């Protein structure tokens, strides 16, 4: 018992010395058996950093870049988040994996550009772009595909990407296929004026055509992203009008194409749908039309589907879908989408509920009306 009391006192003194950095007030000769405790303490200390190292190595594998850039003379390197290459230079990117998906500026697909080559080899996917131009500036990314039969999904832990500026002093703005673009201002999401540049150091400003003035970027409501363009974080109807961008980089300034900003009155979401029948009470032999109407954003497509009483009897009907843009004041635009189901020579099997389902990317809405035979 006395030995254990002495051991406890000694450990308390050593603990005070380690915490305060000051020696204990009294010392005594070591008792037999005390040395057996210290080796245990020494073995515990090295384990703490090892655990931390293991944790950090585990976290690094959660998101692993699989992209490499092929350099000259057979050298390889991981590409930076952004690259600046002179227009005309070719580039080769590789991503490790036996099944690789790719993303790159969409116009290369639109025009089926022969300068772009994508191949899948045994151990990696390969993207080669030759004779690059300023229009090729943009995001290039890849990801490993995990496939089970014909079904494949993206492996979020094994991806790679780089944004490439193909610099050209004669083309400060990334060229587009049109000279005028419409940008819709939606009150519940940011709007982008896509005047991207080919030289990241270029000074870019935003201007209104009428009244002629520069639109100041405050870094909060309006910001500039060199990879996207000017971003209106909270668009309002006050922002409508025609705008353009101006860029300057060690030479004469250049002007972008013009952008028409139109305000969208209808907030985005599932379709705002109404249904109406030409008559809710029809006589035998009448022609009846049932109309389904959706008001939405000008760039939001709507798909319609119908269920009607005579469907199970394969009753012939006529269904027509259409849409058009309507202006509701200067700079205010709404898309009206319609679907009409027409029943000729109304009869007993046609009486009942007519159900219309309208669907867009945000969801679907179902409405119904009843038509009876009198």
mmCIF file of C-alpha atoms in Angstrom:
data_model
loop_
_atom_site.group_PDB
_atom_site.id
_atom_site.type_symbol
_atom_site.label_atom_id
_atom_site.label_comp_id
_atom_site.label_asym_id
_atom_site.label_seq_id
_atom_site.Cartn_x
_atom_site.Cartn_y
_atom_site.Cartn_z
ATOM 1 C CA UNK A 1 0.000 0.000 0.000
ATOM 2 C CA UNK A 2 2.825 2.411 0.911
ATOM 3 C CA UNK A 3 4.499 1.720 -2.450
ATOM 4 C CA UNK A 4 1.364 2.688 -4.405
ATOM 5 C CA UNK A 5 1.005 5.930 -2.374
ATOM 6 C CA UNK A 6 4.593 6.858 -3.186
ATOM 7 C CA UNK A 7 4.048 6.039 -6.880
ATOM 8 C CA UNK A 8 0.972 8.266 -6.977
ATOM 9 C CA UNK A 9 2.840 11.176 -5.381
ATOM 10 C CA UNK A 10 5.704 10.794 -7.834
ATOM 11 C CA UNK A 11 3.354 10.783 -10.881
ATOM 12 C CA UNK A 12 1.574 13.895 -9.541
ATOM 13 C CA UNK A 13 4.909 15.729 -9.192
ATOM 14 C CA UNK A 14 5.977 14.731 -12.719
ATOM 15 C CA UNK A 15 2.622 15.897 -14.122
ATOM 16 C CA UNK A 16 2.992 19.303 -12.434
ATOM 17 C CA UNK A 17 6.490 19.598 -13.847
ATOM 18 C CA UNK A 18 5.293 18.831 -17.417
ATOM 19 C CA UNK A 19 2.375 21.300 -17.202
ATOM 20 C CA UNK A 20 4.121 24.244 -15.525
ATOM 21 C CA UNK A 21 7.616 23.644 -16.879
ATOM 22 C CA UNK A 22 8.946 24.015 -13.292
ATOM 23 C CA UNK A 23 10.724 21.309 -11.366
ATOM 24 C CA UNK A 24 9.011 19.697 -8.422
ATOM 25 C CA UNK A 25 10.051 21.067 -5.044
ATOM 26 C CA UNK A 26 11.508 17.814 -3.726
ATOM 27 C CA UNK A 27 13.088 14.760 -5.232
ATOM 28 C CA UNK A 28 13.787 11.367 -3.850
ATOM 29 C CA UNK A 29 15.535 8.233 -5.097
ATOM 30 C CA UNK A 30 13.464 6.122 -7.516
ATOM 31 C CA UNK A 31 11.675 3.188 -6.012
ATOM 32 C CA UNK A 32 11.952 -0.203 -7.672
ATOM 33 C CA UNK A 33 9.269 -0.715 -10.322
ATOM 34 C CA UNK A 34 8.852 2.970 -11.222
ATOM 35 C CA UNK A 35 10.759 2.579 -14.515
ATOM 36 C CA UNK A 36 8.099 0.168 -15.717
ATOM 37 C CA UNK A 37 5.583 3.035 -16.035
ATOM 38 C CA UNK A 38 7.620 5.453 -18.175
ATOM 39 C CA UNK A 39 8.130 3.250 -21.249
ATOM 40 C CA UNK A 40 4.333 3.040 -21.582
ATOM 41 C CA UNK A 41 4.153 6.848 -21.734
ATOM 42 C CA UNK A 42 6.888 7.000 -24.364
ATOM 43 C CA UNK A 43 5.095 4.507 -26.586
ATOM 44 C CA UNK A 44 1.849 6.508 -26.552
ATOM 45 C CA UNK A 45 3.354 9.831 -27.747
ATOM 46 C CA UNK A 46 4.439 8.773 -31.281
ATOM 47 C CA UNK A 47 0.973 7.379 -32.045
ATOM 48 C CA UNK A 48 -0.794 10.774 -32.006
ATOM 49 C CA UNK A 49 0.908 12.271 -35.087
ATOM 50 C CA UNK A 50 0.536 8.945 -36.901
ATOM 51 C CA UNK A 51 -3.212 9.072 -36.403
ATOM 52 C CA UNK A 52 -3.306 12.629 -37.755
ATOM 53 C CA UNK A 53 -1.250 11.658 -40.770
ATOM 54 C CA UNK A 54 -3.605 8.790 -41.468
ATOM 55 C CA UNK A 55 -6.633 11.054 -41.184
ATOM 56 C CA UNK A 56 -5.157 13.640 -43.562
ATOM 57 C CA UNK A 57 -4.249 10.971 -46.106
ATOM 58 C CA UNK A 58 -7.786 9.559 -45.944
ATOM 59 C CA UNK A 59 -9.345 12.990 -46.501
ATOM 60 C CA UNK A 60 -7.113 13.645 -49.512
ATOM 61 C CA UNK A 61 -8.474 10.552 -51.277
ATOM 62 C CA UNK A 62 -12.047 11.799 -51.036
ATOM 63 C CA UNK A 63 -11.479 14.096 -54.027
ATOM 64 C CA UNK A 64 -8.702 12.924 -56.301
ATOM 65 C CA UNK A 65 -7.668 14.731 -59.495
ATOM 66 C CA UNK A 66 -7.207 12.293 -62.373
ATOM 67 C CA UNK A 67 -6.234 14.847 -65.059
ATOM 68 C CA UNK A 68 -2.723 15.368 -66.404
ATOM 69 C CA UNK A 69 -1.414 17.603 -69.182
ATOM 70 C CA UNK A 70 0.997 16.156 -71.745
ATOM 71 C CA UNK A 71 3.951 18.508 -72.209
ATOM 72 C CA UNK A 72 6.721 18.473 -74.797
ATOM 73 C CA UNK A 73 9.437 15.796 -74.847
ATOM 74 C CA UNK A 74 7.161 13.261 -73.134
ATOM 75 C CA UNK A 75 6.798 15.187 -69.874
ATOM 76 C CA UNK A 76 3.587 15.241 -67.816
ATOM 77 C CA UNK A 77 2.196 17.619 -65.209
ATOM 78 C CA UNK A 78 -1.037 18.235 -63.356
ATOM 79 C CA UNK A 79 -2.734 21.264 -64.927
ATOM 80 C CA UNK A 80 -3.420 24.289 -62.756
ATOM 81 C CA UNK A 81 -6.968 25.485 -62.103
ATOM 82 C CA UNK A 82 -6.459 28.000 -64.934
ATOM 83 C CA UNK A 83 -4.089 27.886 -67.897
ATOM 84 C CA UNK A 84 -3.135 30.637 -70.342
ATOM 85 C CA UNK A 85 -1.958 29.371 -73.720
ATOM 86 C CA UNK A 86 -1.401 31.345 -76.928
ATOM 87 C CA UNK A 87 -4.031 30.791 -79.612
ATOM 88 C CA UNK A 88 -2.735 28.333 -82.209
ATOM 89 C CA UNK A 89 -1.106 26.038 -79.649
ATOM 90 C CA UNK A 90 -2.316 22.474 -79.371
ATOM 91 C CA UNK A 91 -3.070 20.787 -76.069
ATOM 92 C CA UNK A 92 -3.388 17.184 -74.915
ATOM 93 C CA UNK A 93 -5.152 16.206 -71.699
ATOM 94 C CA UNK A 94 -5.364 12.719 -70.213
ATOM 95 C CA UNK A 95 -7.522 11.372 -67.412
ATOM 96 C CA UNK A 96 -6.786 8.086 -65.661
ATOM 97 C CA UNK A 97 -9.446 5.387 -65.907
ATOM 98 C CA UNK A 98 -10.845 2.752 -68.242
ATOM 99 C CA UNK A 99 -14.070 4.743 -68.855
ATOM 100 C CA UNK A 100 -13.838 8.551 -68.893
ATOM 101 C CA UNK A 101 -16.468 11.231 -69.484
ATOM 102 C CA UNK A 102 -15.525 14.670 -70.840
ATOM 103 C CA UNK A 103 -16.898 18.210 -70.839
ATOM 104 C CA UNK A 104 -15.604 21.084 -72.983
ATOM 105 C CA UNK A 105 -16.928 24.259 -74.693
ATOM 106 C CA UNK A 106 -20.250 23.254 -76.226
ATOM 107 C CA UNK A 107 -19.739 24.880 -79.603
ATOM 108 C CA UNK A 108 -17.041 22.279 -80.413
ATOM 109 C CA UNK A 109 -19.902 19.765 -80.437
ATOM 110 C CA UNK A 110 -22.300 22.086 -82.238
ATOM 111 C CA UNK A 111 -20.016 22.421 -85.227
ATOM 112 C CA UNK A 112 -18.501 18.926 -84.919
ATOM 113 C CA UNK A 113 -15.050 20.463 -85.022
ATOM 114 C CA UNK A 114 -12.444 18.123 -86.505
ATOM 115 C CA UNK A 115 -9.719 19.851 -84.468
ATOM 116 C CA UNK A 116 -11.045 18.048 -81.375
ATOM 117 C CA UNK A 117 -10.211 14.380 -80.847
ATOM 118 C CA UNK A 118 -11.401 12.282 -77.907
ATOM 119 C CA UNK A 119 -10.292 8.679 -77.468
ATOM 120 C CA UNK A 120 -10.634 6.047 -74.768
ATOM 121 C CA UNK A 121 -7.550 3.886 -74.288
ATOM 122 C CA UNK A 122 -6.999 0.988 -71.884
ATOM 123 C CA UNK A 123 -5.822 3.017 -68.891
ATOM 124 C CA UNK A 124 -6.819 6.590 -69.675
ATOM 125 C CA UNK A 125 -9.045 8.875 -71.725
ATOM 126 C CA UNK A 126 -7.398 11.314 -74.109
ATOM 127 C CA UNK A 127 -8.490 14.757 -75.345
ATOM 128 C CA UNK A 128 -6.458 16.510 -78.053
ATOM 129 C CA UNK A 129 -7.257 19.974 -79.413
ATOM 130 C CA UNK A 130 -5.150 21.222 -82.331
ATOM 131 C CA UNK A 131 -4.839 24.699 -83.874
ATOM 132 C CA UNK A 132 -6.624 26.319 -80.933
ATOM 133 C CA UNK A 133 -8.453 29.627 -81.308
ATOM 134 C CA UNK A 134 -9.742 32.249 -78.886
ATOM 135 C CA UNK A 135 -13.197 30.669 -79.220
ATOM 136 C CA UNK A 136 -11.864 27.482 -77.581
ATOM 137 C CA UNK A 137 -11.418 29.282 -74.237
ATOM 138 C CA UNK A 138 -13.429 27.635 -71.481
ATOM 139 C CA UNK A 139 -13.703 24.805 -68.967
ATOM 140 C CA UNK A 140 -12.261 21.383 -69.808
ATOM 141 C CA UNK A 141 -13.139 18.641 -67.322
ATOM 142 C CA UNK A 142 -13.248 14.874 -67.004
ATOM 143 C CA UNK A 143 -14.545 12.244 -64.615
ATOM 144 C CA UNK A 144 -14.385 8.503 -64.092
ATOM 145 C CA UNK A 145 -17.530 6.605 -65.094
ATOM 146 C CA UNK A 146 -18.659 3.650 -62.993
ATOM 147 C CA UNK A 147 -20.639 1.346 -65.256
ATOM 148 C CA UNK A 148 -22.904 -1.607 -64.604
ATOM 149 C CA UNK A 149 -23.922 -2.976 -67.966
ATOM 150 C CA UNK A 150 -25.313 -0.071 -70.002
ATOM 151 C CA UNK A 151 -25.909 2.093 -66.934
ATOM 152 C CA UNK A 152 -23.093 4.467 -65.942
ATOM 153 C CA UNK A 153 -22.751 7.083 -63.224
ATOM 154 C CA UNK A 154 -20.154 9.723 -62.417
ATOM 155 C CA UNK A 155 -17.583 8.956 -59.710
ATOM 156 C CA UNK A 156 -17.509 12.270 -57.817
ATOM 157 C CA UNK A 157 -14.257 11.327 -56.050
ATOM 158 C CA UNK A 158 -12.246 10.987 -59.269
ATOM 159 C CA UNK A 159 -12.510 14.071 -61.451
ATOM 160 C CA UNK A 160 -10.268 16.696 -63.009
ATOM 161 C CA UNK A 161 -10.734 20.124 -64.558
ATOM 162 C CA UNK A 162 -8.919 23.195 -65.829
ATOM 163 C CA UNK A 163 -10.090 26.457 -67.365
ATOM 164 C CA UNK A 164 -8.023 27.371 -70.420
ATOM 165 C CA UNK A 165 -7.590 30.905 -71.783
ATOM 166 C CA UNK A 166 -6.420 30.762 -75.400
ATOM 167 C CA UNK A 167 -5.013 34.268 -75.516
ATOM 168 C CA UNK A 168 -5.361 36.412 -78.627
ATOM 169 C CA UNK A 169 -4.750 40.167 -78.572
ATOM 170 C CA UNK A 170 -6.942 40.506 -81.647
ATOM 171 C CA UNK A 171 -9.863 38.769 -79.881
ATOM 172 C CA UNK A 172 -10.114 40.002 -76.308
ATOM 173 C CA UNK A 173 -13.647 38.596 -75.993
ATOM 174 C CA UNK A 174 -14.408 34.918 -76.565
ATOM 175 C CA UNK A 175 -16.122 34.936 -79.998
ATOM 176 C CA UNK A 176 -19.752 33.840 -80.303
ATOM 177 C CA UNK A 177 -21.849 32.709 -83.255
ATOM 178 C CA UNK A 178 -24.235 35.682 -83.010
ATOM 179 C CA UNK A 179 -23.984 39.458 -82.857
ATOM 180 C CA UNK A 180 -26.854 39.914 -80.398
ATOM 181 C CA UNK A 181 -28.057 37.838 -77.463
ATOM 182 C CA UNK A 182 -31.060 37.954 -75.133
ATOM 183 C CA UNK A 183 -30.457 37.580 -71.378
ATOM 184 C CA UNK A 184 -33.515 36.944 -69.211
ATOM 185 C CA UNK A 185 -33.574 38.527 -65.768
ATOM 186 C CA UNK A 186 -35.313 36.184 -63.377
ATOM 187 C CA UNK A 187 -36.081 37.671 -59.936
ATOM 188 C CA UNK A 188 -35.162 34.498 -58.042
ATOM 189 C CA UNK A 189 -31.813 33.599 -59.616
ATOM 190 C CA UNK A 190 -28.633 35.392 -60.795
ATOM 191 C CA UNK A 191 -28.360 36.528 -64.422
ATOM 192 C CA UNK A 192 -25.094 36.323 -66.373
ATOM 193 C CA UNK A 193 -23.913 38.675 -69.126
ATOM 194 C CA UNK A 194 -21.509 36.167 -70.758
ATOM 195 C CA UNK A 195 -18.802 38.530 -72.044
ATOM 196 C CA UNK A 196 -15.827 36.302 -71.222
ATOM 197 C CA UNK A 197 -12.298 37.357 -72.131
ATOM 198 C CA UNK A 198 -9.370 35.442 -73.591
ATOM 199 C CA UNK A 199 -6.760 37.328 -71.550
ATOM 200 C CA UNK A 200 -7.465 37.062 -67.795
ATOM 201 C CA UNK A 201 -5.585 40.273 -66.992
ATOM 202 C CA UNK A 202 -7.740 42.394 -69.336
ATOM 203 C CA UNK A 203 -9.661 45.273 -67.768
ATOM 204 C CA UNK A 204 -13.374 44.747 -68.431
ATOM 205 C CA UNK A 205 -16.239 47.193 -67.843
ATOM 206 C CA UNK A 206 -20.000 46.983 -68.410
ATOM 207 C CA UNK A 207 -21.910 49.707 -70.269
ATOM 208 C CA UNK A 208 -25.528 50.615 -70.982
ATOM 209 C CA UNK A 209 -26.344 51.643 -74.543
ATOM 210 C CA UNK A 210 -29.084 54.138 -73.633
ATOM 211 C CA UNK A 211 -28.653 56.261 -71.714
ATOM 212 C CA UNK A 212 -24.945 55.877 -72.554
ATOM 213 C CA UNK A 213 -23.184 55.174 -69.253
ATOM 214 C CA UNK A 214 -20.888 52.746 -67.486
ATOM 215 C CA UNK A 215 -22.590 50.360 -65.077
ATOM 216 C CA UNK A 216 -20.491 50.209 -61.934
ATOM 217 C CA UNK A 217 -19.710 46.820 -60.386
ATOM 218 C CA UNK A 218 -19.951 47.006 -56.607
ATOM 219 C CA UNK A 219 -18.748 43.461 -55.902
ATOM 220 C CA UNK A 220 -22.060 42.650 -54.206
ATOM 221 C CA UNK A 221 -25.051 43.155 -56.497
ATOM 222 C CA UNK A 222 -23.046 43.177 -59.746
ATOM 223 C CA UNK A 223 -19.748 41.283 -59.924
ATOM 224 C CA UNK A 224 -17.363 40.236 -62.678
ATOM 225 C CA UNK A 225 -16.147 36.642 -63.003
ATOM 226 C CA UNK A 226 -13.400 36.254 -65.604
ATOM 227 C CA UNK A 227 -14.678 32.722 -66.393
ATOM 228 C CA UNK A 228 -18.366 33.687 -66.739
ATOM 229 C CA UNK A 229 -18.819 37.426 -67.300
ATOM 230 C CA UNK A 230 -20.822 40.036 -65.389
ATOM 231 C CA UNK A 231 -23.268 38.564 -62.864
ATOM 232 C CA UNK A 232 -26.385 40.320 -61.598
ATOM 233 C CA UNK A 233 -26.881 38.644 -58.218
ATOM 234 C CA UNK A 234 -30.401 40.012 -57.652
ATOM 235 C CA UNK A 235 -31.949 41.055 -60.988
ATOM 236 C CA UNK A 236 -34.797 43.584 -61.001
ATOM 237 C CA UNK A 237 -36.864 45.319 -63.666
ATOM 238 C CA UNK A 238 -34.567 48.357 -63.288
ATOM 239 C CA UNK A 239 -31.810 46.411 -65.060
ATOM 240 C CA UNK A 240 -33.632 45.989 -68.396
ATOM 241 C CA UNK A 241 -32.175 47.467 -71.565
ATOM 242 C CA UNK A 242 -29.296 46.921 -73.993
ATOM 243 C CA UNK A 243 -25.784 46.514 -72.558
ATOM 244 C CA UNK A 244 -22.330 45.654 -73.861
ATOM 245 C CA UNK A 245 -18.847 45.046 -72.434
ATOM 246 C CA UNK A 246 -15.595 46.897 -73.074
ATOM 247 C CA UNK A 247 -12.165 45.281 -72.630
ATOM 248 C CA UNK A 248 -8.658 46.692 -72.760
ATOM 249 C CA UNK A 249 -5.265 44.969 -72.568
ATOM 250 C CA UNK A 250 -2.109 46.767 -73.716
ATOM 251 C CA UNK A 251 -3.722 48.242 -76.778
ATOM 252 C CA UNK A 252 -6.880 49.674 -78.272
ATOM 253 C CA UNK A 253 -10.073 48.758 -76.382
ATOM 254 C CA UNK A 254 -12.516 46.256 -77.869
ATOM 255 C CA UNK A 255 -16.298 46.050 -77.626
ATOM 256 C CA UNK A 256 -18.329 42.864 -77.118
ATOM 257 C CA UNK A 257 -21.596 41.964 -78.829
ATOM 258 C CA UNK A 258 -24.752 43.566 -77.425
ATOM 259 C CA UNK A 259 -27.064 41.925 -74.898
ATOM 260 C CA UNK A 260 -30.788 42.658 -74.563
ATOM 261 C CA UNK A 261 -31.854 42.288 -70.923
ATOM 262 C CA UNK A 262 -35.504 41.278 -70.514
ATOM 263 C CA UNK A 263 -37.238 40.923 -67.171
ATOM 264 C CA UNK A 264 -39.222 37.757 -66.421
ATOM 265 C CA UNK A 265 -42.406 38.441 -64.471
ATOM 266 C CA UNK A 266 -43.259 34.845 -63.647
ATOM 267 C CA UNK A 267 -41.001 33.309 -60.935
ATOM 268 C CA UNK A 268 -39.423 29.988 -61.829
ATOM 269 C CA UNK A 269 -40.944 26.819 -60.402
ATOM 270 C CA UNK A 270 -43.459 24.142 -61.396
ATOM 271 C CA UNK A 271 -45.775 25.346 -64.189
ATOM 272 C CA UNK A 272 -48.480 27.851 -63.263
ATOM 273 C CA UNK A 273 -51.341 26.046 -65.003
ATOM 274 C CA UNK A 274 -55.021 26.683 -65.690
ATOM 275 C CA UNK A 275 -57.580 24.616 -67.591
ATOM 276 C CA UNK A 276 -60.827 25.647 -69.229
ATOM 277 C CA UNK A 277 -63.392 23.888 -71.438
ATOM 278 C CA UNK A 278 -65.303 25.545 -74.255
ATOM 279 C CA UNK A 279 -68.381 24.209 -72.459
ATOM 280 C CA UNK A 280 -68.753 22.105 -69.310
ATOM 281 C CA UNK A 281 -72.127 20.850 -70.523
ATOM 282 C CA UNK A 282 -72.318 19.461 -74.037
ATOM 283 C CA UNK A 283 -75.054 17.871 -76.102
ATOM 284 C CA UNK A 284 -74.595 14.811 -78.272
ATOM 285 C CA UNK A 285 -72.851 15.692 -81.515
ATOM 286 C CA UNK A 286 -71.240 18.900 -80.193
ATOM 287 C CA UNK A 287 -67.566 19.746 -80.736
ATOM 288 C CA UNK A 288 -65.780 20.387 -77.442
ATOM 289 C CA UNK A 289 -62.346 21.891 -76.848
ATOM 290 C CA UNK A 290 -60.468 21.747 -73.530
ATOM 291 C CA UNK A 291 -57.582 24.197 -73.186
ATOM 292 C CA UNK A 292 -54.586 23.894 -70.826
ATOM 293 C CA UNK A 293 -52.542 27.093 -70.376
ATOM 294 C CA UNK A 294 -49.178 27.733 -68.690
ATOM 295 C CA UNK A 295 -47.562 31.116 -68.020
ATOM 296 C CA UNK A 296 -43.827 30.927 -67.398
ATOM 297 C CA UNK A 297 -40.359 32.193 -68.086
ATOM 298 C CA UNK A 298 -39.572 32.911 -71.732
ATOM 299 C CA UNK A 299 -36.813 30.312 -71.865
ATOM 300 C CA UNK A 300 -38.649 27.559 -69.953
ATOM 301 C CA UNK A 301 -40.060 24.759 -72.103
ATOM 302 C CA UNK A 302 -43.251 22.965 -71.042
ATOM 303 C CA UNK A 303 -44.430 19.474 -71.931
ATOM 304 C CA UNK A 304 -48.122 18.494 -71.750
ATOM 305 C CA UNK A 305 -49.877 15.162 -71.294
ATOM 306 C CA UNK A 306 -53.621 14.353 -71.157
ATOM 307 C CA UNK A 307 -55.967 11.822 -69.625
ATOM 308 C CA UNK A 308 -59.566 11.850 -70.883
ATOM 309 C CA UNK A 309 -62.696 9.670 -70.511
ATOM 310 C CA UNK A 310 -62.650 8.100 -73.976
ATOM 311 C CA UNK A 311 -58.970 7.127 -73.740
ATOM 312 C CA UNK A 312 -59.645 3.555 -72.645
ATOM 313 C CA UNK A 313 -61.964 3.138 -75.638
ATOM 314 C CA UNK A 314 -59.298 4.529 -77.998
ATOM 315 C CA UNK A 315 -61.583 7.423 -78.795
ATOM 316 C CA UNK A 316 -59.933 9.546 -81.521
ATOM 317 C CA UNK A 317 -59.104 13.070 -80.361
ATOM 318 C CA UNK A 318 -56.937 15.888 -81.677
ATOM 319 C CA UNK A 319 -54.212 17.328 -79.413
ATOM 320 C CA UNK A 320 -52.242 20.418 -80.434
ATOM 321 C CA UNK A 321 -49.436 22.118 -78.463
ATOM 322 C CA UNK A 322 -48.097 25.623 -79.099
ATOM 323 C CA UNK A 323 -46.310 28.527 -77.395
ATOM 324 C CA UNK A 324 -45.481 32.185 -77.981
ATOM 325 C CA UNK A 325 -43.801 35.083 -76.208
ATOM 326 C CA UNK A 326 -45.924 37.976 -75.016
ATOM 327 C CA UNK A 327 -44.653 41.402 -73.985
ATOM 328 C CA UNK A 328 -46.232 42.786 -70.851
ATOM 329 C CA UNK A 329 -44.751 46.241 -70.837
ATOM 330 C CA UNK A 330 -41.319 47.417 -72.004
ATOM 331 C CA UNK A 331 -38.682 44.787 -71.294
ATOM 332 C CA UNK A 332 -41.173 42.426 -69.569
ATOM 333 C CA UNK A 333 -41.587 39.095 -71.347
ATOM 334 C CA UNK A 334 -43.647 36.011 -70.523
ATOM 335 C CA UNK A 335 -44.005 32.714 -72.365
ATOM 336 C CA UNK A 336 -47.519 31.377 -72.811
ATOM 337 C CA UNK A 337 -47.719 27.651 -73.588
ATOM 338 C CA UNK A 338 -50.955 25.980 -74.645
ATOM 339 C CA UNK A 339 -52.275 22.493 -75.210
ATOM 340 C CA UNK A 340 -55.743 21.895 -76.688
ATOM 341 C CA UNK A 341 -57.617 18.612 -76.812
ATOM 342 C CA UNK A 342 -60.498 18.620 -79.313
ATOM 343 C CA UNK A 343 -63.393 16.148 -79.224
ATOM 344 C CA UNK A 344 -65.690 16.005 -82.240
ATOM 345 C CA UNK A 345 -69.240 14.593 -82.119
ATOM 346 C CA UNK A 346 -69.383 14.487 -78.325
ATOM 347 C CA UNK A 347 -71.070 11.318 -77.014
ATOM 348 C CA UNK A 348 -71.629 9.360 -73.813
ATOM 349 C CA UNK A 349 -68.097 7.929 -73.539
ATOM 350 C CA UNK A 350 -66.686 11.467 -73.718
ATOM 351 C CA UNK A 351 -68.357 12.664 -70.537
ATOM 352 C CA UNK A 352 -66.159 12.891 -67.461
ATOM 353 C CA UNK A 353 -62.916 14.458 -66.203
ATOM 354 C CA UNK A 354 -60.308 15.908 -68.543
ATOM 355 C CA UNK A 355 -56.919 15.953 -66.787
ATOM 356 C CA UNK A 356 -53.957 17.996 -68.023
ATOM 357 C CA UNK A 357 -50.417 17.609 -66.644
ATOM 358 C CA UNK A 358 -47.856 20.309 -67.442
ATOM 359 C CA UNK A 359 -44.193 19.647 -66.695
ATOM 360 C CA UNK A 360 -40.968 21.669 -66.811
ATOM 361 C CA UNK A 361 -37.513 21.163 -65.299
ATOM 362 C CA UNK A 362 -38.724 22.455 -61.910
ATOM 363 C CA UNK A 363 -41.634 20.047 -61.512
ATOM 364 C CA UNK A 364 -45.160 19.361 -62.726
ATOM 365 C CA UNK A 365 -48.681 20.600 -62.131
ATOM 366 C CA UNK A 366 -51.930 18.699 -62.753
ATOM 367 C CA UNK A 367 -55.296 20.374 -63.303
ATOM 368 C CA UNK A 368 -58.695 18.987 -64.295
ATOM 369 C CA UNK A 369 -62.142 20.030 -65.480
ATOM 370 C CA UNK A 370 -65.349 18.057 -65.971
ATOM 371 C CA UNK A 371 -67.498 17.987 -69.085
ATOM 372 C CA UNK A 372 -70.988 16.450 -68.804
ATOM 373 C CA UNK A 373 -73.448 15.232 -71.424
ATOM 374 C CA UNK A 374 -76.810 16.929 -71.196
#
